[in-house]
Coordinates of C-alpha atoms in Angstrom, one line a residue:
K689 CA 113.4 134.2 105.2
D690 CA 110.8 136.2 107.0
A691 CA 108.6 133.1 107.5
A692 CA 111.6 131.2 109.0
E693 CA 112.3 134.0 111.4
S694 CA 108.6 134.2 112.4
L695 CA 108.6 130.5 113.3
G696 CA 111.5 131.0 115.6
G697 CA 114.2 129.6 113.3
K698 CA 112.6 126.1 113.1
V699 CA 112.5 126.2 109.3
K700 CA 115.5 125.6 107.2
K701 CA 116.1 126.1 103.5
D702 CA 116.2 123.1 101.3
T703 CA 118.6 122.8 98.4
N704 CA 115.7 123.4 96.0
A705 CA 114.8 126.6 97.8
I706 CA 111.7 125.0 99.4
A707 CA 111.2 125.6 103.1
T708 CA 110.9 122.4 105.1
M709 CA 110.4 121.8 108.8
S710 CA 113.5 120.7 110.6
G711 CA 111.7 118.4 113.1
R712 CA 112.1 114.7 112.6
G713 CA 109.2 112.3 112.1
C714 CA 109.1 108.8 113.6
F715 CA 110.4 107.1 110.5
D716 CA 113.1 109.6 109.6
E717 CA 116.8 108.8 109.8
E718 CA 118.4 108.9 113.3
C719 CA 115.0 109.3 115.0
C720 CA 114.9 108.9 118.8
N721 CA 111.3 110.2 119.3
C722 CA 109.9 106.6 119.5
N723 CA 111.2 105.9 123.0
C724 CA 113.7 103.3 121.7
E725 CA 117.3 103.4 122.7
D726 CA 118.7 102.5 119.3
C727 CA 115.6 102.8 117.0
S728 CA 116.2 99.3 115.7
C729 CA 112.4 98.7 115.7
V730 CA 111.9 101.7 113.3
Q731 CA 114.7 100.5 111.0
S732 CA 113.2 97.1 111.0
I733 CA 109.8 98.5 110.1
K734 CA 111.3 100.7 107.4
S735 CA 113.2 97.8 105.8
N736 CA 110.1 95.5 105.8
R737 CA 107.6 98.2 104.8
N738 CA 106.4 96.4 101.6
P739 CA 105.8 93.0 103.2
I740 CA 104.1 94.5 106.3
S741 CA 101.8 96.7 104.1
S742 CA 101.0 93.7 101.9
V743 CA 100.1 91.4 104.8
L744 CA 98.1 94.0 106.6
S745 CA 96.1 95.0 103.5
G746 CA 95.5 91.3 102.7
L747 CA 94.3 90.8 106.3
L748 CA 91.9 93.8 106.0
F749 CA 90.6 92.4 102.7
S750 CA 90.0 88.9 104.0
V751 CA 88.4 90.1 107.2
G752 CA 86.0 92.3 105.1
W753 CA 84.9 89.4 103.0
W754 CA 84.8 87.1 106.0
L755 CA 82.3 89.4 107.7
M756 CA 80.1 89.5 104.6
I757 CA 80.2 85.8 104.2
D758 CA 79.3 85.3 107.8
A759 CA 76.5 87.8 107.6
A760 CA 75.1 86.0 104.5
V761 CA 75.2 82.7 106.3
V762 CA 74.0 83.7 109.7
G763 CA 71.9 86.8 108.9
H764 CA 69.4 87.8 106.3
V765 CA 71.4 89.5 103.5
D766 CA 69.8 89.9 100.1
N767 CA 72.0 88.9 97.2
R768 CA 71.7 92.4 95.7
H769 CA 73.3 93.8 98.9
Q770 CA 76.5 92.0 98.1
I771 CA 77.0 94.2 94.9
P772 CA 78.9 97.0 96.8
G773 CA 81.5 94.5 98.0
V774 CA 82.0 93.2 94.5
F775 CA 82.5 96.8 93.2
S776 CA 84.8 97.6 96.1
T777 CA 86.9 94.6 95.1
I778 CA 87.0 95.7 91.4
G779 CA 88.0 99.2 92.6
L780 CA 90.8 97.6 94.7
F781 CA 92.2 95.8 91.5
M782 CA 91.9 99.0 89.5
I783 CA 93.7 101.2 92.0
N784 CA 96.5 98.7 92.5
S785 CA 97.0 97.7 88.9
V786 CA 98.8 101.0 88.3
S787 CA 102.3 101.5 89.7
T788 CA 103.1 104.6 91.7
G789 CA 106.0 105.4 89.4
A790 CA 103.6 105.6 86.4
I791 CA 101.4 108.0 88.2
E792 CA 104.2 110.3 89.6
S793 CA 106.7 110.4 86.8
G794 CA 104.6 109.7 83.8
M795 CA 106.9 106.8 82.8
Y796 CA 104.1 105.0 81.0
T797 CA 104.2 106.4 77.5
D798 CA 103.0 103.4 75.5
G799 CA 99.4 103.1 74.3
K800 CA 97.0 105.6 73.0
L801 CA 96.3 107.4 76.3
G802 CA 99.8 107.6 77.8
P803 CA 100.3 109.0 81.4
M804 CA 96.9 110.7 81.4
G805 CA 95.2 107.4 80.8
V806 CA 97.0 105.9 83.9
R807 CA 95.8 108.8 86.0
V808 CA 92.2 108.5 84.7
W809 CA 92.3 104.8 85.4
L810 CA 93.3 105.4 89.0
V811 CA 90.7 108.1 89.5
F812 CA 88.0 105.8 88.0
G813 CA 89.1 103.1 90.4
L814 CA 88.8 105.5 93.3
M815 CA 85.4 106.6 92.2
I816 CA 84.2 103.0 92.1
S817 CA 85.6 102.4 95.6
F818 CA 84.0 105.6 97.0
G819 CA 80.7 104.8 95.2
A820 CA 80.7 101.3 96.8
M821 CA 81.3 102.9 100.2
I822 CA 78.4 105.3 99.6
A823 CA 76.1 102.5 98.4
A824 CA 77.0 100.3 101.5
T825 CA 76.3 103.2 103.8
W826 CA 73.0 103.9 102.1
I827 CA 71.9 100.3 102.1
F828 CA 72.9 100.1 105.8
A829 CA 70.9 103.1 106.7
E830 CA 67.9 102.3 104.5
Q831 CA 67.5 98.6 104.9
Y832 CA 69.1 97.8 108.3
G833 CA 69.0 101.0 110.3
D834 CA 65.8 100.2 112.1
K835 CA 66.5 96.5 112.7
D836 CA 68.0 94.9 115.7
G837 CA 69.9 91.7 116.5
I838 CA 71.0 89.5 113.6
H839 CA 69.5 91.8 111.0
L840 CA 71.5 94.8 112.3
Y841 CA 74.6 92.6 112.2
S842 CA 74.0 92.0 108.5
G843 CA 74.0 95.8 107.8
V844 CA 77.0 96.4 110.0
A845 CA 78.9 93.6 108.2
L846 CA 78.0 95.1 104.8
F847 CA 79.3 98.5 105.8
L848 CA 82.4 97.1 107.5
Q849 CA 83.2 94.9 104.5
N850 CA 83.3 97.9 102.2
L851 CA 85.2 100.0 104.7
L852 CA 87.8 97.3 105.2
I853 CA 88.2 96.6 101.4
F854 CA 88.6 100.4 100.8
G855 CA 91.2 100.6 103.6
S856 CA 93.0 97.6 102.2
S857 CA 93.2 99.1 98.7
L858 CA 94.6 102.4 100.0
L859 CA 97.1 100.6 102.3
F860 CA 98.3 98.3 99.5
K861 CA 98.7 101.2 97.1
F862 CA 100.2 103.9 99.3
G863 CA 101.8 101.8 102.1
R864 CA 104.4 100.3 99.8
T865 CA 107.4 101.8 98.1
D866 CA 108.7 101.2 94.6
E867 CA 112.2 100.7 95.9
G868 CA 113.7 97.2 95.5
G869 CA 111.6 96.1 92.6
W870 CA 108.9 94.3 94.6
A871 CA 106.3 96.9 94.7

């Protein structure tokens, strides 16, 4: 109560006795902060959140691989420099093979590992993705940092490929909701 009074009354008590901010976000119900008269654009985005996130993440993934394929054809990319992209793709599949409901509620109880195994699988997928990003950054700085022209493009494409695949995996995982069955 003292915290609510110190913030000028902008905090209200939730039914679960957790203090929440009373300000509305852009995607909240009855929002008019987006400079729309009727907020139909926000409702349209909210109702199509899963398809929009899926298409955008697919676009990021394909642009990432397209950049690397282009760099391999045009530039001088060693075959071993494509390994971080492959591991990023494996990390994408590992991160997105686990449903959000299995992580949050522990509804996956079959198998020998149970809910803890699902969380370990997700963390391992994230570690692979972060490791691929680190490897791509290292290869870019080590092998292509002092180059120019088409050789520099190969290093930038390697880095951007892994960045886009990582962004794609996060968008596909956390940009969608489990509502409606198609998650």
